[in-house]
GROMACS .gro file of C-alpha atoms in nm:
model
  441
    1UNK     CA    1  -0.196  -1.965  -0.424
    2UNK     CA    2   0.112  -2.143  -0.238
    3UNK     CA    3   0.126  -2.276   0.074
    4UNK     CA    4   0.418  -2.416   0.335
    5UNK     CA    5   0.366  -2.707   0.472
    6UNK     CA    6   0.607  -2.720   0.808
    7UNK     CA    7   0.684  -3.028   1.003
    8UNK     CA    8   0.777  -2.832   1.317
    9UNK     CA    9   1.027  -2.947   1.599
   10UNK     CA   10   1.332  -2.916   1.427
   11UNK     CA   11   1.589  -2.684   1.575
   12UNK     CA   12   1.817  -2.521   1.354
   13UNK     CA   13   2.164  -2.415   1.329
   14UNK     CA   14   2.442  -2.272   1.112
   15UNK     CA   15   2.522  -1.991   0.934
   16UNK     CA   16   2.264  -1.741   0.782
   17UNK     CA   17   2.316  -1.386   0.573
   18UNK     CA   18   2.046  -1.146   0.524
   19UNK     CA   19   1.886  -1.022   0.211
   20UNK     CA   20   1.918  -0.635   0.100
   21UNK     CA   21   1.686  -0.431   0.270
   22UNK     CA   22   1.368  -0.398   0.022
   23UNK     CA   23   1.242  -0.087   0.206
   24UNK     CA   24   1.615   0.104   0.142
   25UNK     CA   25   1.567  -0.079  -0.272
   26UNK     CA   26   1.215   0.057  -0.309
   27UNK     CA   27   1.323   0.411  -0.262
   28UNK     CA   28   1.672   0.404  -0.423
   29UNK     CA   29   1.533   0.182  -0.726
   30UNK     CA   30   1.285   0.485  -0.775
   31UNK     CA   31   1.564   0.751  -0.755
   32UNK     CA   32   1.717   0.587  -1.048
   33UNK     CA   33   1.421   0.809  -1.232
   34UNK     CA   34   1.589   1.086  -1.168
   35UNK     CA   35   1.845   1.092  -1.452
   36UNK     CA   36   1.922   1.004  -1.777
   37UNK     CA   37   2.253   0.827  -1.680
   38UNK     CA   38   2.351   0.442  -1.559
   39UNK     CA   39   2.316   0.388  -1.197
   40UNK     CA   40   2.427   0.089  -1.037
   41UNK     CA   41   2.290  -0.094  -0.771
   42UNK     CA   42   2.420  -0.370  -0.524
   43UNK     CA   43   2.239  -0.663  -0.317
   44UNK     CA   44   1.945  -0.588  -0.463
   45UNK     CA   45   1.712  -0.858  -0.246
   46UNK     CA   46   1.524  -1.105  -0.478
   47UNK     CA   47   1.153  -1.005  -0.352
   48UNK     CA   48   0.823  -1.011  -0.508
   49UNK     CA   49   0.810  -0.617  -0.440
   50UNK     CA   50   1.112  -0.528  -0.576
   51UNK     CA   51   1.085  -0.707  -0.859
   52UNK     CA   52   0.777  -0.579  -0.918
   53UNK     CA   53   0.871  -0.254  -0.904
   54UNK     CA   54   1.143  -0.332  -1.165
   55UNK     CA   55   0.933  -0.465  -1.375
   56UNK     CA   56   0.702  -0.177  -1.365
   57UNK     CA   57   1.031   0.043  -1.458
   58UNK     CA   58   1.087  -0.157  -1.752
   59UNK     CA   59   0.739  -0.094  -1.873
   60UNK     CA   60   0.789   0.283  -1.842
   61UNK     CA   61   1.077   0.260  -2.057
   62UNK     CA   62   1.344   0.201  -1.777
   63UNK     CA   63   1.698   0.020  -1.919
   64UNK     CA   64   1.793  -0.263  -1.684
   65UNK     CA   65   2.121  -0.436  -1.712
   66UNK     CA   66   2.242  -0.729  -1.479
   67UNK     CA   67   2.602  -0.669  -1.339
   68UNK     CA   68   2.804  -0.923  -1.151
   69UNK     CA   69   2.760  -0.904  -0.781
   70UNK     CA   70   3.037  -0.683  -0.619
   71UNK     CA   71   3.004  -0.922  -0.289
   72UNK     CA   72   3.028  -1.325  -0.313
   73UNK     CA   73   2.641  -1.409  -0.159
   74UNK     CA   74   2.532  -1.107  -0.213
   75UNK     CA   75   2.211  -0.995  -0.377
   76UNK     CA   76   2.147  -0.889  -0.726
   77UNK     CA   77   2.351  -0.612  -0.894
   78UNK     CA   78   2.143  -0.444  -1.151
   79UNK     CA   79   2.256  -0.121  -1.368
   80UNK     CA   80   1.926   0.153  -1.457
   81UNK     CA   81   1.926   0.396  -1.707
   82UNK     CA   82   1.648   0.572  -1.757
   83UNK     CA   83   1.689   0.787  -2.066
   84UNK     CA   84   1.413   0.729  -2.315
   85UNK     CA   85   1.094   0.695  -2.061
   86UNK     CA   86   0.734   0.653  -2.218
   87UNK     CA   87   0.545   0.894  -2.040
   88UNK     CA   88   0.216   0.806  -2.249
   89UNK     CA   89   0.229   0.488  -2.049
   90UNK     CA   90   0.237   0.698  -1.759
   91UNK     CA   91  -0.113   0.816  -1.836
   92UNK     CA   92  -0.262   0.462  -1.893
   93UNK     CA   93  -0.524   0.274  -1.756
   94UNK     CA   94  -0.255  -0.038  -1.725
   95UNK     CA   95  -0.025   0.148  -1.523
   96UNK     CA   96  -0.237   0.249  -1.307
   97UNK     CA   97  -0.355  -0.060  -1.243
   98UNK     CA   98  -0.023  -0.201  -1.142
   99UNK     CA   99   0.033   0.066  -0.955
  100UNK     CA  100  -0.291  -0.028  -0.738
  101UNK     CA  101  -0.110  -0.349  -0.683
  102UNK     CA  102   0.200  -0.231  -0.546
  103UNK     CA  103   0.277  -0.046  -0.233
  104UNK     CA  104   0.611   0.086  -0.383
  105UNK     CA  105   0.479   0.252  -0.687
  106UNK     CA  106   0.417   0.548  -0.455
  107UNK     CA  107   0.753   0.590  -0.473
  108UNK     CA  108   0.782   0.741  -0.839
  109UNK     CA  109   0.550   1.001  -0.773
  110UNK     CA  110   0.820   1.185  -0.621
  111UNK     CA  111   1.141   1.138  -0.899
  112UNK     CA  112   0.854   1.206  -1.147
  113UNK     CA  113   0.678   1.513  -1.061
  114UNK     CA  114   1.039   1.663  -1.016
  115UNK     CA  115   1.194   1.545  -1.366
  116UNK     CA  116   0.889   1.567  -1.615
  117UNK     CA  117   0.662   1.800  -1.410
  118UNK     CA  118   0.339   1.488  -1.375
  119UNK     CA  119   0.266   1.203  -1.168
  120UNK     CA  120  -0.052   0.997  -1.165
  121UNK     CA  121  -0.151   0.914  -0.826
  122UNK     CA  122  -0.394   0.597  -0.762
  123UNK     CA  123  -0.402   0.438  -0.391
  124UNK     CA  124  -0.095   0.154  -0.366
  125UNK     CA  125  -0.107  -0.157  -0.290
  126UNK     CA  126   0.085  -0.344   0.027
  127UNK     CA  127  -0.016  -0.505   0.315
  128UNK     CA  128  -0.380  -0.498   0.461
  129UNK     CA  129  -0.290  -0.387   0.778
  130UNK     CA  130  -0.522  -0.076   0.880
  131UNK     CA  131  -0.503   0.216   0.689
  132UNK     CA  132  -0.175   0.435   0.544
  133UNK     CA  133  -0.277   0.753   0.447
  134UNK     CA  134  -0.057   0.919   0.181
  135UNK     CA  135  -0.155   1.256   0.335
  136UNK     CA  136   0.239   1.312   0.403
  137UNK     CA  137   0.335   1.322   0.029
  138UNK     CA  138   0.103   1.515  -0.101
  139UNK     CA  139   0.080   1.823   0.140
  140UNK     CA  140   0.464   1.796   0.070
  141UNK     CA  141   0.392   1.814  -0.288
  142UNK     CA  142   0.115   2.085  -0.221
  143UNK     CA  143   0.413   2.303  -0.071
  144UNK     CA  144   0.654   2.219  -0.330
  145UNK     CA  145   0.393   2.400  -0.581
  146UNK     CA  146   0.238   2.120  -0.694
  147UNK     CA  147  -0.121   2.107  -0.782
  148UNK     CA  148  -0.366   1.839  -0.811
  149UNK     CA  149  -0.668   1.715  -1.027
  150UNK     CA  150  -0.875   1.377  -0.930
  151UNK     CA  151  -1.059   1.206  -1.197
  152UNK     CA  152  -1.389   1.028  -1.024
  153UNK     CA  153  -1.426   0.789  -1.315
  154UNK     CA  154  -1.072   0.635  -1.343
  155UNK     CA  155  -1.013   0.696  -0.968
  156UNK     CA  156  -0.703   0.850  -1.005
  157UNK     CA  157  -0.541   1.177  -0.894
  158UNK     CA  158  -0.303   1.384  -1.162
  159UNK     CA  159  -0.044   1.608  -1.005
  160UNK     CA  160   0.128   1.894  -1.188
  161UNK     CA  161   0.393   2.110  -1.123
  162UNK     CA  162   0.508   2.369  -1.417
  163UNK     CA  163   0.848   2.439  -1.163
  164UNK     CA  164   0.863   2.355  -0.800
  165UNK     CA  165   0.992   2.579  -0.560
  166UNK     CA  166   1.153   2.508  -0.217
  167UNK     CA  167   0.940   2.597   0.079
  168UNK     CA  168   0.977   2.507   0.418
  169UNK     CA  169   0.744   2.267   0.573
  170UNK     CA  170   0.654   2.076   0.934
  171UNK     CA  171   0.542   1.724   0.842
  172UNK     CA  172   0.231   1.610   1.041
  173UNK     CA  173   0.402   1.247   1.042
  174UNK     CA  174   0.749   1.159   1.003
  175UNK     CA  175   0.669   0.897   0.780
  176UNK     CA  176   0.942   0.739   0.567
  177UNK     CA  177   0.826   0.711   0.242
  178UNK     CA  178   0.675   1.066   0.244
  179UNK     CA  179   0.968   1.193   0.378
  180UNK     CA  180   1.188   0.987   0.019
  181UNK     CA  181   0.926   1.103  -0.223
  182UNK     CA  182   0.935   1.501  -0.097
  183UNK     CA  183   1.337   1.494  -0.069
  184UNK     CA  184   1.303   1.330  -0.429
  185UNK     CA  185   1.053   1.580  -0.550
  186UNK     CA  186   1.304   1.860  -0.377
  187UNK     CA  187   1.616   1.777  -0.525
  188UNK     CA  188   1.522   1.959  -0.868
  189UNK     CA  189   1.344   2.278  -0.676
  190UNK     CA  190   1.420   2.638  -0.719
  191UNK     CA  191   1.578   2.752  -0.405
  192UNK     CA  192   1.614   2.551  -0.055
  193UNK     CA  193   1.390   2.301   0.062
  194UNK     CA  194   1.350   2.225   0.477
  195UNK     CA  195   1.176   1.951   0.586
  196UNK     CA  196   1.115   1.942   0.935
  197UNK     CA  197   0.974   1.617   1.124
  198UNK     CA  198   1.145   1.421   0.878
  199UNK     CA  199   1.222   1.081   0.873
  200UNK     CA  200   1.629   0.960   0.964
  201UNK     CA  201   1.565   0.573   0.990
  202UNK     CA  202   1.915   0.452   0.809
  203UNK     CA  203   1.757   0.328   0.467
  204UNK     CA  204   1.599   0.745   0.404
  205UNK     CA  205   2.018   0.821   0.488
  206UNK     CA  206   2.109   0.594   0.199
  207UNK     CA  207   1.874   0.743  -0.020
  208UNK     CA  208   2.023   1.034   0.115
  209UNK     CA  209   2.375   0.977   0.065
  210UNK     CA  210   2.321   0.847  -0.310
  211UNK     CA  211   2.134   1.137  -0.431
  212UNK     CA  212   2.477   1.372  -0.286
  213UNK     CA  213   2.670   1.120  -0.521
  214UNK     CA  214   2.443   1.171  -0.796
  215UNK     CA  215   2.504   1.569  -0.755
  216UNK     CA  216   2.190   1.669  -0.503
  217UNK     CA  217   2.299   1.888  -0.221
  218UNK     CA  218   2.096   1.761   0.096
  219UNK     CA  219   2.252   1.855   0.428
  220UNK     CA  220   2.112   1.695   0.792
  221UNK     CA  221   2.115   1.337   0.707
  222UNK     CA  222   2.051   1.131   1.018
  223UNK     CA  223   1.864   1.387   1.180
  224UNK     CA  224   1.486   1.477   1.159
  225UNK     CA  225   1.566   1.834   0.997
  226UNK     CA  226   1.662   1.830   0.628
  227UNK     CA  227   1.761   2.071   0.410
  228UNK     CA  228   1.783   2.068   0.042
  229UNK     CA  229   1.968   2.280  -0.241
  230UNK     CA  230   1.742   2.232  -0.546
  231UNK     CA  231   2.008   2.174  -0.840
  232UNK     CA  232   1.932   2.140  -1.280
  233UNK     CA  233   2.007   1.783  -1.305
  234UNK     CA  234   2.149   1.503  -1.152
  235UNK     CA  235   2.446   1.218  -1.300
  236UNK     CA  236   2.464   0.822  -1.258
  237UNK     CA  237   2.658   0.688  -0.955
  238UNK     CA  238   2.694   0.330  -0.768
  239UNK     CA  239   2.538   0.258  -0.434
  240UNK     CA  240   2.478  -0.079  -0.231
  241UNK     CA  241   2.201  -0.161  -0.065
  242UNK     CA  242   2.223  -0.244   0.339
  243UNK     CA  243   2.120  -0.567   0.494
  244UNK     CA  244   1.717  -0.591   0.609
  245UNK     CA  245   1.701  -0.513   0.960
  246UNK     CA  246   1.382  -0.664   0.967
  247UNK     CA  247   1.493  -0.977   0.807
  248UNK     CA  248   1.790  -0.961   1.086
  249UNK     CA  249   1.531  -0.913   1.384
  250UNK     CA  250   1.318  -1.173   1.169
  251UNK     CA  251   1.600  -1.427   1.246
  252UNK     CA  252   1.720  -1.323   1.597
  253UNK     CA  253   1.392  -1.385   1.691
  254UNK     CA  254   1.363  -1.756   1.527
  255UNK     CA  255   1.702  -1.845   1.692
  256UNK     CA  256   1.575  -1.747   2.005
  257UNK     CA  257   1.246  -2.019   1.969
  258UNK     CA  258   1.390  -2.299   1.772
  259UNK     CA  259   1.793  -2.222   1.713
  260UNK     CA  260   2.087  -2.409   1.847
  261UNK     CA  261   2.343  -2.147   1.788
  262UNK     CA  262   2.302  -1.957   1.451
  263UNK     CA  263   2.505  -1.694   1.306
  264UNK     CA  264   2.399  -1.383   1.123
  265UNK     CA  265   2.656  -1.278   0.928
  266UNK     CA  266   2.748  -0.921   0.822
  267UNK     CA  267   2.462  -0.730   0.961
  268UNK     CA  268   2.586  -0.354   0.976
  269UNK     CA  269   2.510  -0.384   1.346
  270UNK     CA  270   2.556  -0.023   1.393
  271UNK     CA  271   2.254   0.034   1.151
  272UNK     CA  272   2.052  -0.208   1.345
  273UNK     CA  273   1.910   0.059   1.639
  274UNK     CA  274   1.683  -0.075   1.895
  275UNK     CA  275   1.610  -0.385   1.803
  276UNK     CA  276   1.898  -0.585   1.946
  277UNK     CA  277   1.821  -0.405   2.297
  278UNK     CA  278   1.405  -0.509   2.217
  279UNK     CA  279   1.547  -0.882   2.210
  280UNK     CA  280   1.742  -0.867   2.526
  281UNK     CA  281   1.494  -0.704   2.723
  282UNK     CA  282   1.272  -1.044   2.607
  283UNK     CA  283   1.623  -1.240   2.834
  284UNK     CA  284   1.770  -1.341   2.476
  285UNK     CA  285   2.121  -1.343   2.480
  286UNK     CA  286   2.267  -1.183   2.156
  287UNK     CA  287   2.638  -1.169   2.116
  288UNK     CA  288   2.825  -0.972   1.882
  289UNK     CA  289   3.128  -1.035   1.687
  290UNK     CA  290   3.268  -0.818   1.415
  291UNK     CA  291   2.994  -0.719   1.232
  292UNK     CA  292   2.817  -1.093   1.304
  293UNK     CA  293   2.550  -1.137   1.532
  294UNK     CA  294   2.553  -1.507   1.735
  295UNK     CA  295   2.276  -1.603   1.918
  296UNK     CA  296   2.346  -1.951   2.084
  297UNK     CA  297   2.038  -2.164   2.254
  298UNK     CA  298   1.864  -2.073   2.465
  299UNK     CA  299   1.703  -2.252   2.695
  300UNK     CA  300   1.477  -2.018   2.861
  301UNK     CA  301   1.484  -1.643   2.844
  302UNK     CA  302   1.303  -1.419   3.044
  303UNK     CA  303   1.094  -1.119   3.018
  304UNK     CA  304   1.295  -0.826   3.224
  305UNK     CA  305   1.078  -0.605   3.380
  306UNK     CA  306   1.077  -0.191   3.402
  307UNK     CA  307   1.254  -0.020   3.717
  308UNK     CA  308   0.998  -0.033   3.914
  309UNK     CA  309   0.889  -0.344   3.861
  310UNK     CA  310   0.610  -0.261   3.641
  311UNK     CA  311   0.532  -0.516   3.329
  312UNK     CA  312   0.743  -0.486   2.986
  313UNK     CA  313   0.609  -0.269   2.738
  314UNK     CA  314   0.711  -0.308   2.403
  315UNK     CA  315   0.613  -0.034   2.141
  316UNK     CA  316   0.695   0.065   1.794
  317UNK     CA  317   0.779   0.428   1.734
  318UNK     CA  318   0.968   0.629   1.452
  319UNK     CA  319   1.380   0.573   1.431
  320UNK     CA  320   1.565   0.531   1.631
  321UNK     CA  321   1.258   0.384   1.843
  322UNK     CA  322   1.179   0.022   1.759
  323UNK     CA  323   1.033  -0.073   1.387
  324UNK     CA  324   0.650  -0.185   1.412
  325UNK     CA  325   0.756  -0.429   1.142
  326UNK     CA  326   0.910  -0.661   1.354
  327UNK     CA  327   0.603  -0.646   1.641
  328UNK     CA  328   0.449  -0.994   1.509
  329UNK     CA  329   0.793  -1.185   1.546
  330UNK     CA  330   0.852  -1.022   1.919
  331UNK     CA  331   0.483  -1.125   1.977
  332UNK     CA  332   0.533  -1.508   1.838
  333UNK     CA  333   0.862  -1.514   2.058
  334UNK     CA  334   0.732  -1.416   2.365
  335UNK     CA  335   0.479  -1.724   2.376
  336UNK     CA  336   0.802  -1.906   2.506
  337UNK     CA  337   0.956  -1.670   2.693
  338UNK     CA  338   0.934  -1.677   3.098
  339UNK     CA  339   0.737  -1.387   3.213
  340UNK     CA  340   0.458  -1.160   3.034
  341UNK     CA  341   0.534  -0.842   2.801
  342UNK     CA  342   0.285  -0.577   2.660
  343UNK     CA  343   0.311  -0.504   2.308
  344UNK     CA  344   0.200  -0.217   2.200
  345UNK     CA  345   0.107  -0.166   1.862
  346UNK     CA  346   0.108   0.246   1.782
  347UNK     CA  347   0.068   0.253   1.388
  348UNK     CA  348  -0.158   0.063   1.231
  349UNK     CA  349  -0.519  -0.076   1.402
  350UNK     CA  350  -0.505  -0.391   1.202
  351UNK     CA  351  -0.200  -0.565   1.258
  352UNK     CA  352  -0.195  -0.748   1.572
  353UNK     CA  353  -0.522  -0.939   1.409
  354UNK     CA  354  -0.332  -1.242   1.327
  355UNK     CA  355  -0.275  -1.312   1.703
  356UNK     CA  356  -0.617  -1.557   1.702
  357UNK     CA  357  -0.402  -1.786   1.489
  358UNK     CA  358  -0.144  -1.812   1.793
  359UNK     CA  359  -0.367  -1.865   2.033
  360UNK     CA  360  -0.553  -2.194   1.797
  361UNK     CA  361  -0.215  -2.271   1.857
  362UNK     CA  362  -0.223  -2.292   2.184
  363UNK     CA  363  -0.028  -1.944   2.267
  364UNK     CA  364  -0.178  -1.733   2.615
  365UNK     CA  365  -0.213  -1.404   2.405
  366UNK     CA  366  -0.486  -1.134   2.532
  367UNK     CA  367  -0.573  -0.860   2.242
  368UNK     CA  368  -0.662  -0.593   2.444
  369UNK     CA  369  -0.751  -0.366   2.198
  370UNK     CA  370  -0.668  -0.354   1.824
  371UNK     CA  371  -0.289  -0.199   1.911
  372UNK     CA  372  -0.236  -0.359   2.240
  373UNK     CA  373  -0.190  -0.723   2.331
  374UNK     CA  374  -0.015  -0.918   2.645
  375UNK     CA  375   0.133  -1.218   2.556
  376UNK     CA  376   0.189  -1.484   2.852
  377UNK     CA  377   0.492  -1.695   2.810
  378UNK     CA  378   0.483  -2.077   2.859
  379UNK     CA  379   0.829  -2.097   2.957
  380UNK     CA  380   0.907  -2.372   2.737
  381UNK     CA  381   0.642  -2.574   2.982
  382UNK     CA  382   0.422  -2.617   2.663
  383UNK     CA  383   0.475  -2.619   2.291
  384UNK     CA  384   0.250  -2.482   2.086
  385UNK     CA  385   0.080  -2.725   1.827
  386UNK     CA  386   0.051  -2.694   1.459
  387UNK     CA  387  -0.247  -2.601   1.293
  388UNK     CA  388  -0.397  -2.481   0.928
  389UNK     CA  389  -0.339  -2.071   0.890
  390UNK     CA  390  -0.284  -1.830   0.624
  391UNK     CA  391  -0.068  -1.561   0.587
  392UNK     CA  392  -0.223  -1.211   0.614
  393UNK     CA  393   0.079  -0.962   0.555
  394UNK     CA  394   0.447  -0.963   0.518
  395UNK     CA  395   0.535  -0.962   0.897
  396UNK     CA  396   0.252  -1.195   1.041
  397UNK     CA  397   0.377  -1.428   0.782
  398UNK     CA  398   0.687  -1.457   0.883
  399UNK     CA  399   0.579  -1.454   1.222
  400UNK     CA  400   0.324  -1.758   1.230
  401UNK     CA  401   0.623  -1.907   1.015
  402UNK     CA  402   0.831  -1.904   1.311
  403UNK     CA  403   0.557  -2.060   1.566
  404UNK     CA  404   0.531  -2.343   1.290
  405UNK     CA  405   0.893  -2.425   1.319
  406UNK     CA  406   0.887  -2.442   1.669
  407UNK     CA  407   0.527  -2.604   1.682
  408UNK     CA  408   0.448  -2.976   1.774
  409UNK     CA  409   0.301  -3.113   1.451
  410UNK     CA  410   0.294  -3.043   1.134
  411UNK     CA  411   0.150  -2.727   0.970
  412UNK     CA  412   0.031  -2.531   0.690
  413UNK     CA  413   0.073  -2.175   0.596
  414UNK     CA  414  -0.164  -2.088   0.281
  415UNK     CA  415  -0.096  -1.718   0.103
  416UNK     CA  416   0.241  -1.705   0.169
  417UNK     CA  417   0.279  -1.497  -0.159
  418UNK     CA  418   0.266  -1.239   0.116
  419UNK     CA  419   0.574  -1.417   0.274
  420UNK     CA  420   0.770  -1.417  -0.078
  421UNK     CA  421   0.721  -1.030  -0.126
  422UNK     CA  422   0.970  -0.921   0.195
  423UNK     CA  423   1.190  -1.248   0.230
  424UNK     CA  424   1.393  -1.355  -0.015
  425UNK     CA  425   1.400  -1.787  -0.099
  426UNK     CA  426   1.321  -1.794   0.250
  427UNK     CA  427   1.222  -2.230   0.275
  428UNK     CA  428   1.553  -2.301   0.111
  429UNK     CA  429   1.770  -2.055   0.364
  430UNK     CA  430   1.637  -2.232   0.666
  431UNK     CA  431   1.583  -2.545   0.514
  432UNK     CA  432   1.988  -2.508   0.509
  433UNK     CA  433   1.970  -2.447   0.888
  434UNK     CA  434   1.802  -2.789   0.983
  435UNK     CA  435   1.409  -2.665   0.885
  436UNK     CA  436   1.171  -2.911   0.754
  437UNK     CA  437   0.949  -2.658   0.517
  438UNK     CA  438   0.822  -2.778   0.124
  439UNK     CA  439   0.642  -2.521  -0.067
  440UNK     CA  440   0.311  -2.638  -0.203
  441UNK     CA  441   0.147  -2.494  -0.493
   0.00000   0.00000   0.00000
C-alpha cells in the first residue's frame, strides 16, 4: 500500500485542467465491444479503473493502439478494435476473478449479451460504500429476452439470449450504468426498445451520441425516456471523452479551503449541472469565463440559508439534481465555511462513514444517521489539525485529501490506491499549484 504524506498550510494557486471523465470512459470503452471495426477514443483519463478495464479488454482479445492526442494536455487517445475476441476466456475462472475486482466490468455484460448472445455475471468490484444492487441491469436484460443460470460453486451468474427483442420497460431506479448496459444490450434488438426512468446525466448522452455515430438509432437523449431502433451491426467511429465533473467540483471545492485564485480550465461548463449552484449556495464565489471556471480566495464564505430561513440542505439526487459523488468534498468544505448546512446523503448508507476522521481533526460534524450529517463551520476561527487516516473510497479520499492541505500539521493518508483509481497523477497536479504532498510507498 501507498500513502501521502501532506505538510498542510500551503495555499495554492495557478492553473489546473481536469482529467476525462472515467465514469463517461467506463461505458464508452465497453461500447467499443460492440463491433468489429477501429474506434477511437480521446482524453482517455490515466486512472487505475480505466486502465484496468483496458487491460481486461486486452485479455479478451481486444486490439489497442495508442494515437496521438487530438488536444495539447489532453488525456490519452487510444484506438479499439475488437475483431478476434476469445470468448473461452470469457468463461474462465480468471476472468471472473478480475471482474470481482472491478466495478466497471459490469459494463460488458451489456455490449456482450447483445453481440455474442452470453455474458458471465459475478458481483463487481468498486468502492465499499453500502450496497449497489445490479437489480437494474438484469430485469432490463430479463425484458430484453434474456435468461439466466447461477452456478453456486463458482458464484457466478450466466446470461443467455438466443435473439433479444425490444420490449418496453419502467426502470425501478434510474441508475446510470443500468440504464448504458440495457441501451447497449438494445442496440442489436429485434424491434424498438423504450426505456422509461432512464438515466440522462451527460456522460449516458455521450454514450448515446457515439453509438448514433457508430450506426445505432436511439432517439430521446437528454431526457429520461429512450427509445431504441434495434439495427444488424454497428461500424467504428471517433468520440472524445468530456472533462470529470467530479474532478471539477473536486477542485472548486479545494480552491474554496486552501486556493488563492485557481483556474479550471476548459470545463464544458454547460455539462456541469448543479454543482456550480451547490458551491455558491456554500457563499463560494465561482466566476466564469469562456468555458474556464476562476475561483479567487476566499476569505470566508457563508452558508445561505432556504427562503424561509430554514437551515441548508444539501442532497444528492439523479441528473440534473446534484451527484452524491461529490457529497464528501461539500462535507470537508463546509468545516470552514460560516454557518451550518445539512447534507443529506440519499444513495448509499455507508458513505458519510469517513466523517469520524474529520472530526479527529478537529471538524464540528454531527452524523445523524448513516445518510444525514450537519456539519458546523469554524469560520476560518480554527484550522483543523493533521492527523494519521486512510482512504476508504474514491470520494472520501479525495475529500480527507483536501482537509490535509488545508490542515495545521503534517499528515498521512494510507490506501490512497483508492485515490489513484478516479484522479489522475493527482500529487504532481497540485504539487504544481503550491501543494506540499510526497507519495510514500
Amino acid at each position: 500500500m501507498s500513502a501521502f504524506i501532506i505538510d498542510g498550510g500551503h495555499p495554492l494557486k495557478g492553473t489546473i485542467r481536469p482529467q476525462g471523465a472515467k465514469n463517461e470512459a467506463l461505458q464508452v470503452i465497453c461500447a467499443t465491444l460492440l463491433t468489429s471495426d477501429e474506434v477511437t477514443i480521446a482524453n482517455i483519463p490515466d486512472i487505475r479503473d480505466v486502465n484496468n478495464l483496458i487491460e481486461l479488454l486486452k485479455d479478451i482479445g481486444v486490439k489497442v493502439k495508442p494515437q496521438p492526442a487530438l488536444v495539447e494536455g489532453s488525456g490519452k487517445t487510444l484506438t479499439f478494435q475488437a475483431d478476434d475476441l476469445r470468448l473461452d476466456y470469457l468463461e474462465s475462472d480468471e476472468f471472473v476473478r478480475k471482474c470481482a475486482q472491478l466495478r466497471g466490468s459490469v459494463l460488458m455484460i451489456g455490449p456482450l449479451l447483445a453481440r455474442f448472445g452470453k455474458a458471465v455475471i459475478t458481483q463487481p468490484g468498486g468502492d465499499k460504500i453500502g450496497r449497489r444492487r445490479l437489480d437494474t441491469h438484469f430485469l432490463g436484460f430479463e425484458m430484453l429476452g434474456a435468461s439466466f443460470n447461477q452456478i453456486e460453486d463458482r458464484g457466478v451468474y450466466e446470461i443467455a439470449a438466443a435473439e433479444l427483442k425490444g420490449s418496453y420497460m419502467l426502470l425501478d431506479e434510474a441508475s446510470v450504468t443500468g440504464t448504458a448496459n440495457i441501451v447497449m444490450a438494445a442496440v442489436f434488438a429485434k424491434g424498438t426498445t423504450t426505456i422509461y426512468n432512464a438515466a440522462c446525466e451527460p456522460y449516458l448522452q455521450q454514450l448515446c451520441n457515439m453509438l448514433n455515430r457508430m450506426g445505432a438509432r436511439i432517439s430521446g437523449i437528454a431526457s429520461n425516456l429512450l427509445t431504441i431502433e434495434g439495427v444488424d451491426h454497428l461500424h467504428g467511429t471517433q468520440h472524445t471523452i468530456l472533462p470529470d465533473m467530479i474532478e471539477i467540483g473536486s477542485f472548486i471545492g479545494m480552491a474554496a479551503m486552501v486556493g488563492e485564485g485557481i483556474r479550471i480550465k476548459d470545463v464544458s461548463v454547460q455539462n456541469l449541472g448543479i454543482i456550480p449552484t451547490a458551491y455558491r449556495r456554500m457563499g463560494i464565489e465561482i466566476i466564469e469565463e469562456g468555458d474556464d471556471l476562476v475561483i479567487p480566495h476566499q476569505w470566508h464564505y457563508e452558508i445561505q440559508s432556504f427562503i424561509d430561513g430554514t437551515i441548508m440542505t444539501l442532497a444528492d439526487a439523479p441528473w440534473p439534481g446534484l451527484t452524491p459523488d461529490l457529497l464528501s468534498v461539500l462535507i470537508t468544505v463546509a468545516t470552514q465555511a460560516r454557518g451550518s448546512v445539512l447534507i443529506h446523503q440519499k444513495m448509499f448508507e455507508s458513505r458519510l462513514f469517513f466523517v469520524d476522521k474529520l472530526i479527529d481533526m478537529g471538524a464540528q460534524i454531527i452524523l445523524c444517521d448513516p445518510h444525514r450529517a450537519v456539519v458546523v463551520g469554524h469560520d476560518r476561527q480554527k484550522q483543523l489539525r493533521g492527523g494519521r487516516m486512510s482512504s476508504p473510497d474514491i470520494r472520501a479520499g479525495i475529500a480527507l485529501l483536501i482537509a490535509a492541505l488545508s490542515a495545521h500539521g503534517k499528515s498521512r493518508i494510507d490506501n490512497i490506491e483508492q485515490i489513484d483509481r478516479g484522479y489522475e497523477r493527482i500529487e504532481e497536479r497540485l504539487n504544481a499549484l503550491g501543494a506540499c504532498i510526497t507519495r510514500e510507498s
